[in-house]
Tab-separated table of C-alpha atoms and ligand atoms in Angstrom:
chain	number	residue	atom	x	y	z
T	1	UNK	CA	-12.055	11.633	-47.753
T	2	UNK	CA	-15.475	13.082	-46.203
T	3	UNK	CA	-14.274	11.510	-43.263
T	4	UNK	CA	-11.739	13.961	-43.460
T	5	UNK	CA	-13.257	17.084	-44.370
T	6	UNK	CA	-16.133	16.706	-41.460
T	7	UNK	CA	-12.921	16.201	-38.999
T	8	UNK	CA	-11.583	19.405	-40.542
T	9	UNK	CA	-14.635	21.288	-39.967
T	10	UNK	CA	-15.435	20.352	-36.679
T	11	UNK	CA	-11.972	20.894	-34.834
T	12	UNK	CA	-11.450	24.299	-36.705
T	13	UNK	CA	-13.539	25.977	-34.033
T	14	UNK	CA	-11.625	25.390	-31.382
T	15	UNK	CA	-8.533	26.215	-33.638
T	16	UNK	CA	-9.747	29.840	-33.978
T	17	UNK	CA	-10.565	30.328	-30.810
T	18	UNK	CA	-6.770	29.677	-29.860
T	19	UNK	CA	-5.482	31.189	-32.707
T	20	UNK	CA	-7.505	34.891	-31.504
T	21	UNK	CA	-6.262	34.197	-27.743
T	22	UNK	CA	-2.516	34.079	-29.771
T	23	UNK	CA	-3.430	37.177	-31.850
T	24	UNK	CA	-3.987	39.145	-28.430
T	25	UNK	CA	-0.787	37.809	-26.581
T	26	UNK	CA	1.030	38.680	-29.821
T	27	UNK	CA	-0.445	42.126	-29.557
T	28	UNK	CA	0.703	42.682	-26.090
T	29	UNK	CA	4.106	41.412	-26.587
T	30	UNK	CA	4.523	43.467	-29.742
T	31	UNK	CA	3.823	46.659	-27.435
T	32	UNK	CA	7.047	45.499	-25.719
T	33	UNK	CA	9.038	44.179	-27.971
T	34	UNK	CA	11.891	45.970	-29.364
T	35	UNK	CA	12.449	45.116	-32.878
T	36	UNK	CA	15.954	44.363	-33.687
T	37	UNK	CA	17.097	43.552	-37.756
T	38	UNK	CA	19.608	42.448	-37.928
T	39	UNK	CA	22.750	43.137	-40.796
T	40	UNK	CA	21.869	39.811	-42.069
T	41	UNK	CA	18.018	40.738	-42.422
T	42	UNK	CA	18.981	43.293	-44.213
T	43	UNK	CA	20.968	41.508	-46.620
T	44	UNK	CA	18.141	39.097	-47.110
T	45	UNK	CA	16.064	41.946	-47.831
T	46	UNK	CA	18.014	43.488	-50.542
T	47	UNK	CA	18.877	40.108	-52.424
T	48	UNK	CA	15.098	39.159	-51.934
T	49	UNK	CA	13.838	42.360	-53.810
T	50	UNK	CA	15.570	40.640	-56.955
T	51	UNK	CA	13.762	37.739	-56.703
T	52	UNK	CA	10.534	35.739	-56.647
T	53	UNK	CA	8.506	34.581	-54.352
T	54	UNK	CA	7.455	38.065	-54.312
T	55	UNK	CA	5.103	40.050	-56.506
T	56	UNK	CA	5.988	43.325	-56.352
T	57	UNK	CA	9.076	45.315	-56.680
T	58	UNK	CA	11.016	44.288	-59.178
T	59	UNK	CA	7.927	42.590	-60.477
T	60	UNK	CA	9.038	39.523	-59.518
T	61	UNK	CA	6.846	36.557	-58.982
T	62	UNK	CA	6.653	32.760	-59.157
T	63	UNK	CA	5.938	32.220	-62.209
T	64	UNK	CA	9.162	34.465	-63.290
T	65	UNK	CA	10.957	32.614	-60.923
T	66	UNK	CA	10.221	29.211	-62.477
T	67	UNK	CA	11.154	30.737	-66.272
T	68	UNK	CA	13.863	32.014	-64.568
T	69	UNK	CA	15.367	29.386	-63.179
T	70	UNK	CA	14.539	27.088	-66.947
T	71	UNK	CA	16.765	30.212	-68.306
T	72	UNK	CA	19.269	30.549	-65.934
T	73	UNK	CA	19.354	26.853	-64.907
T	74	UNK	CA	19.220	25.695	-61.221
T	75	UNK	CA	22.376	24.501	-60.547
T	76	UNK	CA	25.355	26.238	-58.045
T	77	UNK	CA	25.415	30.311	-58.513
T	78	UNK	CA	21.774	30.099	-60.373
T	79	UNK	CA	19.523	33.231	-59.344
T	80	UNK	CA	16.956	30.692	-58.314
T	81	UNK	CA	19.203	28.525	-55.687
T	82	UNK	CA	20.182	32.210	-54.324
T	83	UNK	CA	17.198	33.100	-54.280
T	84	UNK	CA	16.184	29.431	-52.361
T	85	UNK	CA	19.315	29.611	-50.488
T	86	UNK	CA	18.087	33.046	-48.993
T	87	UNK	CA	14.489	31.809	-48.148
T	88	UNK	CA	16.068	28.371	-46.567
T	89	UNK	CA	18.253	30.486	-44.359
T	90	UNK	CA	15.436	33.027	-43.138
T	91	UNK	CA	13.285	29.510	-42.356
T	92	UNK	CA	16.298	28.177	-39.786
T	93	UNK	CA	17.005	31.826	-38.597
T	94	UNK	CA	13.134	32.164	-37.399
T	95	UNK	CA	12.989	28.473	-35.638
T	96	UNK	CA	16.348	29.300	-33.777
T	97	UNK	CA	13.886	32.264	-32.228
T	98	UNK	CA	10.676	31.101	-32.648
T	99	UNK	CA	10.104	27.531	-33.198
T	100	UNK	CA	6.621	28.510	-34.568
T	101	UNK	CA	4.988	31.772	-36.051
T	102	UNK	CA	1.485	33.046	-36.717
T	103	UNK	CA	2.180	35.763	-38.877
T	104	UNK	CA	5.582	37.987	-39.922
T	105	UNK	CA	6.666	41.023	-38.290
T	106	UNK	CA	4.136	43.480	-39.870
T	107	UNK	CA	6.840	46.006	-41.005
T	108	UNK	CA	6.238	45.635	-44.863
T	109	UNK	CA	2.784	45.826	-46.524
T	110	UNK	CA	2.921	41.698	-47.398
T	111	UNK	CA	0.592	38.691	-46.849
T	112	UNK	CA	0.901	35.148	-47.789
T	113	UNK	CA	-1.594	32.935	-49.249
T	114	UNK	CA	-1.594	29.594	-47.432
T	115	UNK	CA	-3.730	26.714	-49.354
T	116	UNK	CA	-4.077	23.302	-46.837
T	117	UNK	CA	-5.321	20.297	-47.098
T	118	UNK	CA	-4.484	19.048	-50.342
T	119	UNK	CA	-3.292	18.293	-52.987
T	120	UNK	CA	-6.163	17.314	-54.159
T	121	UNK	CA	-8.896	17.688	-57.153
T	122	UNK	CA	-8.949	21.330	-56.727
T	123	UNK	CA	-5.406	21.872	-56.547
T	124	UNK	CA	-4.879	22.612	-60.426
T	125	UNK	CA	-7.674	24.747	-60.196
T	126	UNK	CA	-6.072	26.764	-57.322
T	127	UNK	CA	-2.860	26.435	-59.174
T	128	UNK	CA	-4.376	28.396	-62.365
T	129	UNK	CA	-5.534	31.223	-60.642
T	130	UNK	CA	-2.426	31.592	-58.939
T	131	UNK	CA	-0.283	31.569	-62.307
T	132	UNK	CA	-2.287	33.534	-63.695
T	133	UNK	CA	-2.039	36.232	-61.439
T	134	UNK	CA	1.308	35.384	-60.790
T	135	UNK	CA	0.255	35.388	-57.357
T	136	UNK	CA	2.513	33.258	-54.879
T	137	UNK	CA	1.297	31.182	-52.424
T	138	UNK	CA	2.759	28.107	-49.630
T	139	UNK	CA	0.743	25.129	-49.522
T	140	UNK	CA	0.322	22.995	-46.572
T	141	UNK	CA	-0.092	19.593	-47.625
T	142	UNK	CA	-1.359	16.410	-46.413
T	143	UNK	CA	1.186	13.201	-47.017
T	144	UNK	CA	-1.995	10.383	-47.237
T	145	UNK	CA	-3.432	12.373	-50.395
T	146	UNK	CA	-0.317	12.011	-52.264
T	147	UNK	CA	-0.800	8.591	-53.082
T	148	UNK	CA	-3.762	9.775	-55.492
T	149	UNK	CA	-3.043	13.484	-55.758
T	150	UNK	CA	1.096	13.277	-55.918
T	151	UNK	CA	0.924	14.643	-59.451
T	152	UNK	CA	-0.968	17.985	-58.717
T	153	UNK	CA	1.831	18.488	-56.098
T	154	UNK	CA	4.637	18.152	-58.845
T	155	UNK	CA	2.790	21.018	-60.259
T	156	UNK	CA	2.936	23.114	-57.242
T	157	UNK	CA	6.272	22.854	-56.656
T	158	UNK	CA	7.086	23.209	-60.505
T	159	UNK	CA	5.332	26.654	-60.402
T	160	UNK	CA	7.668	27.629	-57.995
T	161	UNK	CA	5.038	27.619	-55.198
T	162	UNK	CA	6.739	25.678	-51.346
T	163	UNK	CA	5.337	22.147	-50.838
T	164	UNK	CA	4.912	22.196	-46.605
T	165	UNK	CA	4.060	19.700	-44.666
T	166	UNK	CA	0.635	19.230	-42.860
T	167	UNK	CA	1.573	16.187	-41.436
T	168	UNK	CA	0.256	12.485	-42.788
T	169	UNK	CA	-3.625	11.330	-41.901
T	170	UNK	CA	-4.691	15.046	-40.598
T	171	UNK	CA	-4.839	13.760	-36.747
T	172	UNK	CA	-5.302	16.465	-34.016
T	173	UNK	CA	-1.636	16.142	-33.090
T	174	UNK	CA	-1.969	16.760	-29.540
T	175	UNK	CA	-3.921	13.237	-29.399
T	176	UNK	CA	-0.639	11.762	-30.573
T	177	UNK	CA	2.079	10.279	-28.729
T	178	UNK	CA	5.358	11.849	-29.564
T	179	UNK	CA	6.699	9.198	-31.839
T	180	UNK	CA	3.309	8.858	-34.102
T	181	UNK	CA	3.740	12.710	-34.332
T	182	UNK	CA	7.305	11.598	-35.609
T	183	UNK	CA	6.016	9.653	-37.974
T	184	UNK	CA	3.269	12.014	-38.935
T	185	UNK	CA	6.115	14.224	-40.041
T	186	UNK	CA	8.667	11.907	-41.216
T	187	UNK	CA	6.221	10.166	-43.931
T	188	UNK	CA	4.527	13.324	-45.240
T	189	UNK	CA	8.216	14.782	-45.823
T	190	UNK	CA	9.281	11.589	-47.358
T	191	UNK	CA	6.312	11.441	-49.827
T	192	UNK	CA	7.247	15.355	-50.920
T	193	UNK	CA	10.929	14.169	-51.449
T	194	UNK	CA	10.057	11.487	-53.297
T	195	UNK	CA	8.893	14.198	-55.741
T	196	UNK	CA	12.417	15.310	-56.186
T	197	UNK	CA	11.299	18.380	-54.207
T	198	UNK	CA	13.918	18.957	-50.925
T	199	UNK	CA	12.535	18.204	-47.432
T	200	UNK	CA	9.985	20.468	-46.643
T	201	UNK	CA	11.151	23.538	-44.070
T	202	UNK	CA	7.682	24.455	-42.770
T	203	UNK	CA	4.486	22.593	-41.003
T	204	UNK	CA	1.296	23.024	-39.948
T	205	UNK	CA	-0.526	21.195	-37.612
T	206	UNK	CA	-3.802	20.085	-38.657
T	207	UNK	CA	-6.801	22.345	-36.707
T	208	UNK	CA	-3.898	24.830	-35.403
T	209	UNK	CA	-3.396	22.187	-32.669
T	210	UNK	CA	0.189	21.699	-31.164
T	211	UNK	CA	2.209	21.275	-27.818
T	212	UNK	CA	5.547	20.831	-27.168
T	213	UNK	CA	6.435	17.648	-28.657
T	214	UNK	CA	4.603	19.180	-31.687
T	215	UNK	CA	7.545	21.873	-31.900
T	216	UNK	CA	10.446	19.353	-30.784
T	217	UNK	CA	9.809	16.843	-33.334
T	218	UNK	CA	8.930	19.514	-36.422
T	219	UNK	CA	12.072	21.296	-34.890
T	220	UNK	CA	14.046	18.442	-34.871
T	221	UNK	CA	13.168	17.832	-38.554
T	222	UNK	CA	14.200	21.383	-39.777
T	223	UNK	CA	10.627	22.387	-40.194
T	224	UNK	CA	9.422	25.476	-38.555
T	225	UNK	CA	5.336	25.695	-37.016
T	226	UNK	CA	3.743	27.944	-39.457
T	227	UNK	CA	-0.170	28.985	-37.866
T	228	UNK	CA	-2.485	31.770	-39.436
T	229	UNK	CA	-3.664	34.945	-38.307
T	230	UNK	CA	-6.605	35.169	-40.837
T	231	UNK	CA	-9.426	32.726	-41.344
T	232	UNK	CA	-10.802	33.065	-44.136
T	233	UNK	CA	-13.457	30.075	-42.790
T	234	UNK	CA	-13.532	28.704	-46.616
T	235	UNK	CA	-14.036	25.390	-45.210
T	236	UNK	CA	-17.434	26.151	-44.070
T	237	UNK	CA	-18.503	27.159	-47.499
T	238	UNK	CA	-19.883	30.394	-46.820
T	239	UNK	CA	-20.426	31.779	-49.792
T	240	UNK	CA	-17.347	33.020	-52.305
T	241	UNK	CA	-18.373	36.979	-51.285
T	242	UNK	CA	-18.042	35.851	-47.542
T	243	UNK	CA	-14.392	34.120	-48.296
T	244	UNK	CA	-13.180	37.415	-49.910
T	245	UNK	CA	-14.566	39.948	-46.936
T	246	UNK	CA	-12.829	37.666	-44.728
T	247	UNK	CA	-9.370	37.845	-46.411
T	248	UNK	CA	-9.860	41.476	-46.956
T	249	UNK	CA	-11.110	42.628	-43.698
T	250	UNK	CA	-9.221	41.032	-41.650
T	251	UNK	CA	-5.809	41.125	-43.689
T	252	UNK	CA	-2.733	43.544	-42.444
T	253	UNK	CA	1.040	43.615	-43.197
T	254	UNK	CA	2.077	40.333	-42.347
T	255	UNK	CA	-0.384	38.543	-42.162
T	256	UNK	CA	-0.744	34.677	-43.354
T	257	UNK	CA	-4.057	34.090	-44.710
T	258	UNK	CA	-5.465	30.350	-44.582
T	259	UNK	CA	-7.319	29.090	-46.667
T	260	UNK	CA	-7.958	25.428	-48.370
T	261	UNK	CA	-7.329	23.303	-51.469
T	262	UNK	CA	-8.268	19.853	-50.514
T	263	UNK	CA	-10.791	18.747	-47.549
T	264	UNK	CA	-13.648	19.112	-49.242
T	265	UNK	CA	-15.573	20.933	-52.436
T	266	UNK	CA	-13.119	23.860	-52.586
T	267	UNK	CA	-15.559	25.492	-55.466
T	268	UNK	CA	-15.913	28.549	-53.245
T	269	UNK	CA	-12.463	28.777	-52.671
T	270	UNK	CA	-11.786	28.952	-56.480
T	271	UNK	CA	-14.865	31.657	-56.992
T	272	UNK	CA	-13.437	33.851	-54.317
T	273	UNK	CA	-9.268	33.469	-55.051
T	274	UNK	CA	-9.217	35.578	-58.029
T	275	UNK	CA	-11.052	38.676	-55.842
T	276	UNK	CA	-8.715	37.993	-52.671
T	277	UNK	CA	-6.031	38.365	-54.851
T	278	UNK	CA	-7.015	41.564	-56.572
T	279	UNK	CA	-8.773	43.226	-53.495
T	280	UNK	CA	-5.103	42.357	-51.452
T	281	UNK	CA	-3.491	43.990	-54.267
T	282	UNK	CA	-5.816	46.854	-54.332
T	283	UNK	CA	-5.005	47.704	-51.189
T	284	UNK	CA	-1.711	48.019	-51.704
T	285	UNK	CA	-0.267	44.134	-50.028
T	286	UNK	CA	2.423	42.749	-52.097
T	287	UNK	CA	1.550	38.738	-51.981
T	288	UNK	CA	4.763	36.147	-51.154
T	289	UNK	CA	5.274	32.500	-49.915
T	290	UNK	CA	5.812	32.027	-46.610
T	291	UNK	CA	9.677	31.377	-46.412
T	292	UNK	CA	10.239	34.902	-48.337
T	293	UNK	CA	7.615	36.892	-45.707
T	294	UNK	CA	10.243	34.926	-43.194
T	295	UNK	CA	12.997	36.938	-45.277
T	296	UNK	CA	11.696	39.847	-46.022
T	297	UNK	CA	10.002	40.686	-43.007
T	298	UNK	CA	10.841	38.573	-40.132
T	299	UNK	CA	8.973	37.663	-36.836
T	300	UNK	CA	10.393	39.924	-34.175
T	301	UNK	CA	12.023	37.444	-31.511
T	302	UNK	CA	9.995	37.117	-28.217
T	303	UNK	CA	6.528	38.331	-30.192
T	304	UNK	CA	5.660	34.611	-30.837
T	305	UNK	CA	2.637	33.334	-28.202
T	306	UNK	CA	3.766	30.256	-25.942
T	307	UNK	CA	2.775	27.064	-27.741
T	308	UNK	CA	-0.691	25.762	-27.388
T	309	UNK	CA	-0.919	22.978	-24.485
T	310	UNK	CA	2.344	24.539	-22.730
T	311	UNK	CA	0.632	25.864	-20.036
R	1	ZN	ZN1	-5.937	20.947	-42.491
């Protein structure tokens, strides 16, 4: 899919552009925002601490969560649907407040991995590292590659890791009418449940680019907008040293951290991944998915920028 990949690394630009004029309003609003955790939150927080998704604490991490839930089974009152169960239920509390979210609330010393664009080739590759390290991560996927790919995504999901959605044919979304975003959505979900994997709770749209309908129909699919606040640029193929100064420089409690598995030769990707991970760690950032930074350490409500294409 070069076609693809050149698409990807042409719109990007743009994409970061609107994703630093996002960082600033969500600077400005965080200066005025009052944070308010709920009970709930921090219920979520103390179950989470006993569970993957995580790699710290408890030393808890994906791949004890998928051994975990082989030992203790997966069925009702398992540690791994609680643990699922909790994640699921941060997800829908942050879209009934935020509808979309660049990065969590920047109160614990976490950052999630996000890998887009696949699955692909690379994924496995990705996928190793990741085990390895026991290092969680959320990948953003696109529906058309499944068709070819499908397997590598059983594998993600299998190592505990969320399957999102990044919608079907990787379309700047704000080209589309409302229903082809629909069915963006709808088919790239369907493909991922066809795995025997539930619906996926989280999407991306493809270059960062959104606008209302984007949010109503993800929204109105149970999926909440999940953006970035760190570019690591991978897709450019900098160099693997560039990749890692970019994750580590730019990294703070919170933040999501893009980067890619499919779109193109990800070799760079896989050089750097096994520095980000160490260098995050080294700096003291416990690494989660997305859905348990959503749990752990929630968005504060009315800190998330207006959508892109509102105004
Ligand atoms: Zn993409």
């Amino acid at each position: 899919m070069s076609g693809h990949n050149d698409h990807v690394e042409g719109d990007d630009r743009s994409t970061r552009l609107t994703v630093s004029r996002e960082a600033v309003h969500q600077r400005r609003r965080r200066a005025a925002a009052v944070g308010v955790l709920g009970g709930a939150a921090l219920l979520v927080w103390g179950i989470g601490s006993l569970f993957a998704g995580s790699d710290g604490g408890g030393g808890g991490h994906s791949g004890f969560a998928a051994r975990l839930a082989r030992a203790g089974g997966s069925g009702e009152g398992s540690l791994y649907l609680a643990r699922t169960r909790v994640e699921n239920d941060a997800v829908k509390r942050t879209i009934a407040t935020s509808p979309y979210i660049v990065r969590g609330g920047g109160e614990r010393k976490q950052v999630a991995l996000t890998f887009d664009d696949g699955p692909s080739e690379f994924t496995p590759r990705v996928l190793a590292i990741l085990e390895e390290k026991a290092a969680p991560a959320t990948f953003f996927t696109v529906g058309g590659m499944y068709s070819t790919y499908g397997a590598n995504a059983s594998r993600v999901h299998s190592a505990g890791f969320p399957l999102a959605n990044h919608s079907w044919s990787h379309p700047q979304m704000t080209a589309l009418s409302t229903p082809e975003q629909g069915s963006e959505l709808e088919r790239t979900s369907g493909v991922i449940e066809n795995l025997g994997v539930p619906a996926p709770n989280l999407f991306r749209p493809p270059y960062g680019a959104y606008n209302q309908a984007s949010v109503a129909q993800s929204s109105k699919r149970g999926m909440l907008v999940v953006l970035w606040d760190v570019d690591t640029l991978d897709w450019e193929r900098p160099g693997a040293d560039a990749i890692v100064e970019a994750a580590l420089s730019q990294a703070r409690s919170g933040s999501i951290v893009l980067m890619h598995d499919g779109g193109g030769d990800r070799t760079e990707t896989i050089a750097a991944l096994p520095r980000v991970i160490d260098g995050l760690r080294a700096k003291g950032f416990q690494l989660v998915t997305v859905p348990r930074l959503l749990a752990d350490d929630p968005p504060r409500p009315g800190e998330t920028p207006p959508p892109v294409g509102q105004a």
